[in-house]
Coordinates of C-alpha atoms in Angstrom, one line a residue:
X1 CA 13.5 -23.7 0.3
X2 CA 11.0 -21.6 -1.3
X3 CA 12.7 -18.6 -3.5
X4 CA 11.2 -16.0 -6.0
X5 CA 11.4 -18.8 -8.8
X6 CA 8.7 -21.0 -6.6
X7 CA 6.2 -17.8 -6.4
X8 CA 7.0 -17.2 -10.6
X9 CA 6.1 -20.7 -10.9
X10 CA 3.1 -20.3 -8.6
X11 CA 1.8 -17.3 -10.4
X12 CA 2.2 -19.6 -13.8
X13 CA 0.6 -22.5 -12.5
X14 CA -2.9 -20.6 -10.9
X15 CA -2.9 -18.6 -14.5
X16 CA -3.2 -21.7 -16.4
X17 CA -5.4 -24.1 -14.5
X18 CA -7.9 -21.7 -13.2
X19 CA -8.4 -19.6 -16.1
X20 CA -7.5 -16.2 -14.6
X21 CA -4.6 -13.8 -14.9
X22 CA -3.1 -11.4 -12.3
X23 CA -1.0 -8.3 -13.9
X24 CA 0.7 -7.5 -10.6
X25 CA 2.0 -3.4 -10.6
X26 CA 5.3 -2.7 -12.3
X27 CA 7.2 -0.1 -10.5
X28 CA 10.9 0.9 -10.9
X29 CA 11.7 0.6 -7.2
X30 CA 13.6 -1.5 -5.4
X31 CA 12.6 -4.0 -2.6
X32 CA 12.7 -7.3 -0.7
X33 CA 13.6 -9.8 -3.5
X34 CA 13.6 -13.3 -1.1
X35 CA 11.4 -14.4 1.0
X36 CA 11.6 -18.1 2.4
X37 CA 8.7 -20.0 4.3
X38 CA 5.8 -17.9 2.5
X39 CA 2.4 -19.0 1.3
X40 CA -0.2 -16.8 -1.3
X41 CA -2.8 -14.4 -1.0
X42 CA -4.6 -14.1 -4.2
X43 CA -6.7 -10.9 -5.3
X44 CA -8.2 -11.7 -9.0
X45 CA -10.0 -8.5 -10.8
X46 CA -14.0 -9.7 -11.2
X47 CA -16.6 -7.9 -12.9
X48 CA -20.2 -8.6 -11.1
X49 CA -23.3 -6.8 -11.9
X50 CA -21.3 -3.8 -13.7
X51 CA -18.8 -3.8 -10.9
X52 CA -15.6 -3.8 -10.4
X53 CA -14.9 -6.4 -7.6
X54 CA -11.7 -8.2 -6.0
X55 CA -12.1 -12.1 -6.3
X56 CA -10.3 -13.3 -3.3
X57 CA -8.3 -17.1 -2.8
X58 CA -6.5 -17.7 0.5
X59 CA -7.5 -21.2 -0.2
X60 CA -3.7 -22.3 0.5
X61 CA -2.8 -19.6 3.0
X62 CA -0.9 -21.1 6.0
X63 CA -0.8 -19.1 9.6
X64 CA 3.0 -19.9 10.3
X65 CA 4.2 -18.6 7.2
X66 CA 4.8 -15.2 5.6
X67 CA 2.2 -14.1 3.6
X68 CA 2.0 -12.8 -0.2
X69 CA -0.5 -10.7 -1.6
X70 CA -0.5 -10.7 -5.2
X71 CA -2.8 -8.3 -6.5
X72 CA -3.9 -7.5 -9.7
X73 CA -3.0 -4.1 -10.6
X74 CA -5.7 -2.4 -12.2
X75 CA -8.5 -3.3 -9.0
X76 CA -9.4 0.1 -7.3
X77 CA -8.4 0.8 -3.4
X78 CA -12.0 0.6 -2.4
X79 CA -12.3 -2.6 -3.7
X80 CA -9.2 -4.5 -2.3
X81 CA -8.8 -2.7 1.5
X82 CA -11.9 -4.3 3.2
X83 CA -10.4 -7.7 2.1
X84 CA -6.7 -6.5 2.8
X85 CA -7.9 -5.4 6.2
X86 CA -9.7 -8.8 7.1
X87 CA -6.9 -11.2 5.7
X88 CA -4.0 -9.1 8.4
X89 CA -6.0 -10.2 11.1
X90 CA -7.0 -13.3 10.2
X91 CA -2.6 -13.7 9.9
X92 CA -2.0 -12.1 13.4
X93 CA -4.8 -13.3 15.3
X94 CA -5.0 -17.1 14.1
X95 CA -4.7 -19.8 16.7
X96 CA -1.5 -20.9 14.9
X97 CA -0.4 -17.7 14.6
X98 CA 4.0 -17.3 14.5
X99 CA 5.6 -13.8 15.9
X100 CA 8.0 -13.1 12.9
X101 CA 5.5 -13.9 10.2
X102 CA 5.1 -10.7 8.1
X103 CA 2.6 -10.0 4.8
X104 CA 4.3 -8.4 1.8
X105 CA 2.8 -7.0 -1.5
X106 CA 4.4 -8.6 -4.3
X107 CA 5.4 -6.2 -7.7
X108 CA 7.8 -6.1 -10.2
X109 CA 10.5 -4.1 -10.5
X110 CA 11.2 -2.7 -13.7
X111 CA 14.8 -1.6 -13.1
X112 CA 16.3 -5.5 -11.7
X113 CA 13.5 -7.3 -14.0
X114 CA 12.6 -9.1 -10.2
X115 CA 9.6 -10.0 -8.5
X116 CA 9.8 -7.7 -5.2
X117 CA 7.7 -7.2 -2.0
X118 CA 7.1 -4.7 0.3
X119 CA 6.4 -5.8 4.0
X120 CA 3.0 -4.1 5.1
X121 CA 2.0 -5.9 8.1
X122 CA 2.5 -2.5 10.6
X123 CA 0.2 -0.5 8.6
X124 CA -3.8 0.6 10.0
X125 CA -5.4 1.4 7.6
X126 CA -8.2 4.0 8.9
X127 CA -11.9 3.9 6.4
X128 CA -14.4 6.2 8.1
X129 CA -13.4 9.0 5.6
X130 CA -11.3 10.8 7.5
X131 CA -8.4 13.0 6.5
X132 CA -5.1 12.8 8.3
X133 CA -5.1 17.0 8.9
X134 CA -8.4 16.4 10.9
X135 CA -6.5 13.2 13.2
X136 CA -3.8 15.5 14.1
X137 CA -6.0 17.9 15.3
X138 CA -7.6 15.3 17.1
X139 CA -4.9 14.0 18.5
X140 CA -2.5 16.9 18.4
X141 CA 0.0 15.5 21.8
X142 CA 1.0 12.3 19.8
X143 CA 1.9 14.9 16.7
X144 CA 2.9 18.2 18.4
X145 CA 6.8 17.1 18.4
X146 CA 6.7 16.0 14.8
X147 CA 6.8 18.4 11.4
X148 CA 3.3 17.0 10.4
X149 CA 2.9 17.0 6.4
X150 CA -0.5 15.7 4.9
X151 CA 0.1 13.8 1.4
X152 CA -2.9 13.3 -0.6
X153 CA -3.3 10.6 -3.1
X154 CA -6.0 11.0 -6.2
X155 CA -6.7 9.3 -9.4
X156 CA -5.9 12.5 -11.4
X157 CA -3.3 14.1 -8.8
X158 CA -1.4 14.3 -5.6
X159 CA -1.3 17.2 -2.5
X160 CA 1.0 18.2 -0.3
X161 CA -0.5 19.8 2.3
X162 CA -2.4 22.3 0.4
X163 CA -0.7 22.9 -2.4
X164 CA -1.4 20.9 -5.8
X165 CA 1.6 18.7 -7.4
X166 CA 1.5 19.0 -11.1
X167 CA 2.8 15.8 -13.2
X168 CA 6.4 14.6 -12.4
X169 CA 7.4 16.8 -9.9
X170 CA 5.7 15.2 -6.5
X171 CA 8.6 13.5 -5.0
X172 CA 11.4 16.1 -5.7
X173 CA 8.8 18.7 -4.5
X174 CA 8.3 16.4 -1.5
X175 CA 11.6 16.2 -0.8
X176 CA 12.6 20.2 -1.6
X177 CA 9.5 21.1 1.5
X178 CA 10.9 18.5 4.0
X179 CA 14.0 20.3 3.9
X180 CA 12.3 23.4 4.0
X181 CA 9.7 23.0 6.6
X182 CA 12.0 20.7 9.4
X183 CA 13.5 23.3 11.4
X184 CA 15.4 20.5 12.8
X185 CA 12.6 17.9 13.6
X186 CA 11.7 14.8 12.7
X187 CA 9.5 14.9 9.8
X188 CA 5.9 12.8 9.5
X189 CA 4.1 11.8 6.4
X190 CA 0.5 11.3 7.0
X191 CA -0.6 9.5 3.8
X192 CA -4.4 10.6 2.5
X193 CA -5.6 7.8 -0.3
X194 CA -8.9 8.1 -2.3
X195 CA -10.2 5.0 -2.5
X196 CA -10.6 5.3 -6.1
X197 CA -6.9 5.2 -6.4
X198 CA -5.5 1.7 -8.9
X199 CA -3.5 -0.4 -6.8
X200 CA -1.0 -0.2 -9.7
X201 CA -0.5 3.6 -8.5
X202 CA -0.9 2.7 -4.7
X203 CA 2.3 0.7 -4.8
X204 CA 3.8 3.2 -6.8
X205 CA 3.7 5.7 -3.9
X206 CA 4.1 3.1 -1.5
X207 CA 7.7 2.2 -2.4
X208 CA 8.6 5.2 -3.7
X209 CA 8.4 6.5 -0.2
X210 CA 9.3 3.1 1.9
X211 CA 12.8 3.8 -0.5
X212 CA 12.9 7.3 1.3
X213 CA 15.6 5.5 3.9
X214 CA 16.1 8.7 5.5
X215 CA 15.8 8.6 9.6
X216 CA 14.4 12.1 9.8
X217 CA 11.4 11.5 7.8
X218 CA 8.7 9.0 9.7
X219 CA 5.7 7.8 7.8
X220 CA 2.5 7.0 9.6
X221 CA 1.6 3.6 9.8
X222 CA -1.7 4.6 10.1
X223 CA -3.5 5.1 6.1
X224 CA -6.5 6.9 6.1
X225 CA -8.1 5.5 2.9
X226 CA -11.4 7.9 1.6
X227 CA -14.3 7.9 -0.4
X228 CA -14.3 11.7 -2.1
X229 CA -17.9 11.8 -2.2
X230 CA -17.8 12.1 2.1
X231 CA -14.7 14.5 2.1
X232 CA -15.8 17.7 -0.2
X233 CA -12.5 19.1 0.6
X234 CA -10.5 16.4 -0.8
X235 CA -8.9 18.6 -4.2
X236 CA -10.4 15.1 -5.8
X237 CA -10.9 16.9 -9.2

């Protein structure tokens, strides 16, 4: 039986005999803490010609297991997705391919001291640049029933909607305008990321609002992941 102690083990063993080192993120949020029947998605930070690049081993993956990303924590968004995006369906579409078999990112969590993951395989993530506000224009009968909020993730800061989150106060703020804003309907996050954005601070979002738990408030499983040079609008400052 495979616990977290095998995957501590794991991370030990690569570290030492290849010469590299993942820093996974550290986030003080709970989340799965066992997962049984799993094998390892690897994402090492490279440098190559004065980039920053993701150095990828799925040498050991296995199609009827659960799959673990471990990530290092400092590679950038736009750096890690394409790879991300390419490994899910390589998991659901393999010829060996089990119903039941989820991928997880793996982090630890500060406040148990415990390697965690959070299940991701449901998420689409969307890369032409475009902004959530402008899909729910688009496509304004799946969202009409819904109190639609846009969340915008930068390097430097975070939006709701239109208005600008200073330092510290995003999730209570967050929290404060769903209340506000519901009038008695469900509630839909619509997560913007710039594709500049750490991974370390991607999974801090992430679980911060997986750990929501609250039935009135929906999150999109579609991510619309951006590069702020294509969306001028973007409050990327």
């Amino acid at each position: 039986m495979k616990k977290i102690v095998s995957l501590i083990l794991a991370v030990l063993l690569i570290t030492s005999c290849s010469k590299q080192q993942i820093k996974i993120p550290m986030v003080a949020e709970p989340g799965i803490q066992e997962i049984q029947n799993h094998s390892q998605v690897w994402m090492f930070l490279d440098i190559k010609n004065n980039d920053t690049i993701a150095d990828v081993n799925r040498k050991n993956t296995i199609s009827t297991t659960h799959w673990i990303y471990n990530i290092d924590k400092h590679l950038r968004l736009n750096a890690i997705i394409p790879s991300v995006v390419k490994l899910q369906y390589k998991h659901k579409n393999s010829f060996h391919s089990e119903e039941g078999m989820h991928d997880y990112y793996s982090y630890s969590d500060t406040t148990s001291k415990k390697l965690s993951f959070l299940e991701f395989d449901a998420v689409i993530y969307k890369t032409d640049s475009t902004l959530s506000k402008s899909y729910i224009k688009e496509n304004s009968e799946t969202y009409k029933k819904y109190n639609n909020i846009n969340v915008t993730f930068n390097p430097n800061n975070t939006w709701i909607n239109d208005a600008k989150m200073e330092n510290g106060e995003f999730k209570t703020t967050l929290l404060e305008f769903i209340d506000f804003s519901s009038e008695g309907n469900q509630t839909m996050l619509h997560l913007n990321f710039n594709d500049q954005l750490s991974y370390q601070d991607y999974l801090f979002y992430k679980t911060m609002l997986h750990n929501f738990n609250n039935p009135a408030i929906l999150i999109n499983p579609i991510e619309f992941i951006f590069d702020q040079d294509k969306v001028p609008d973007c409050g990327c400052e």
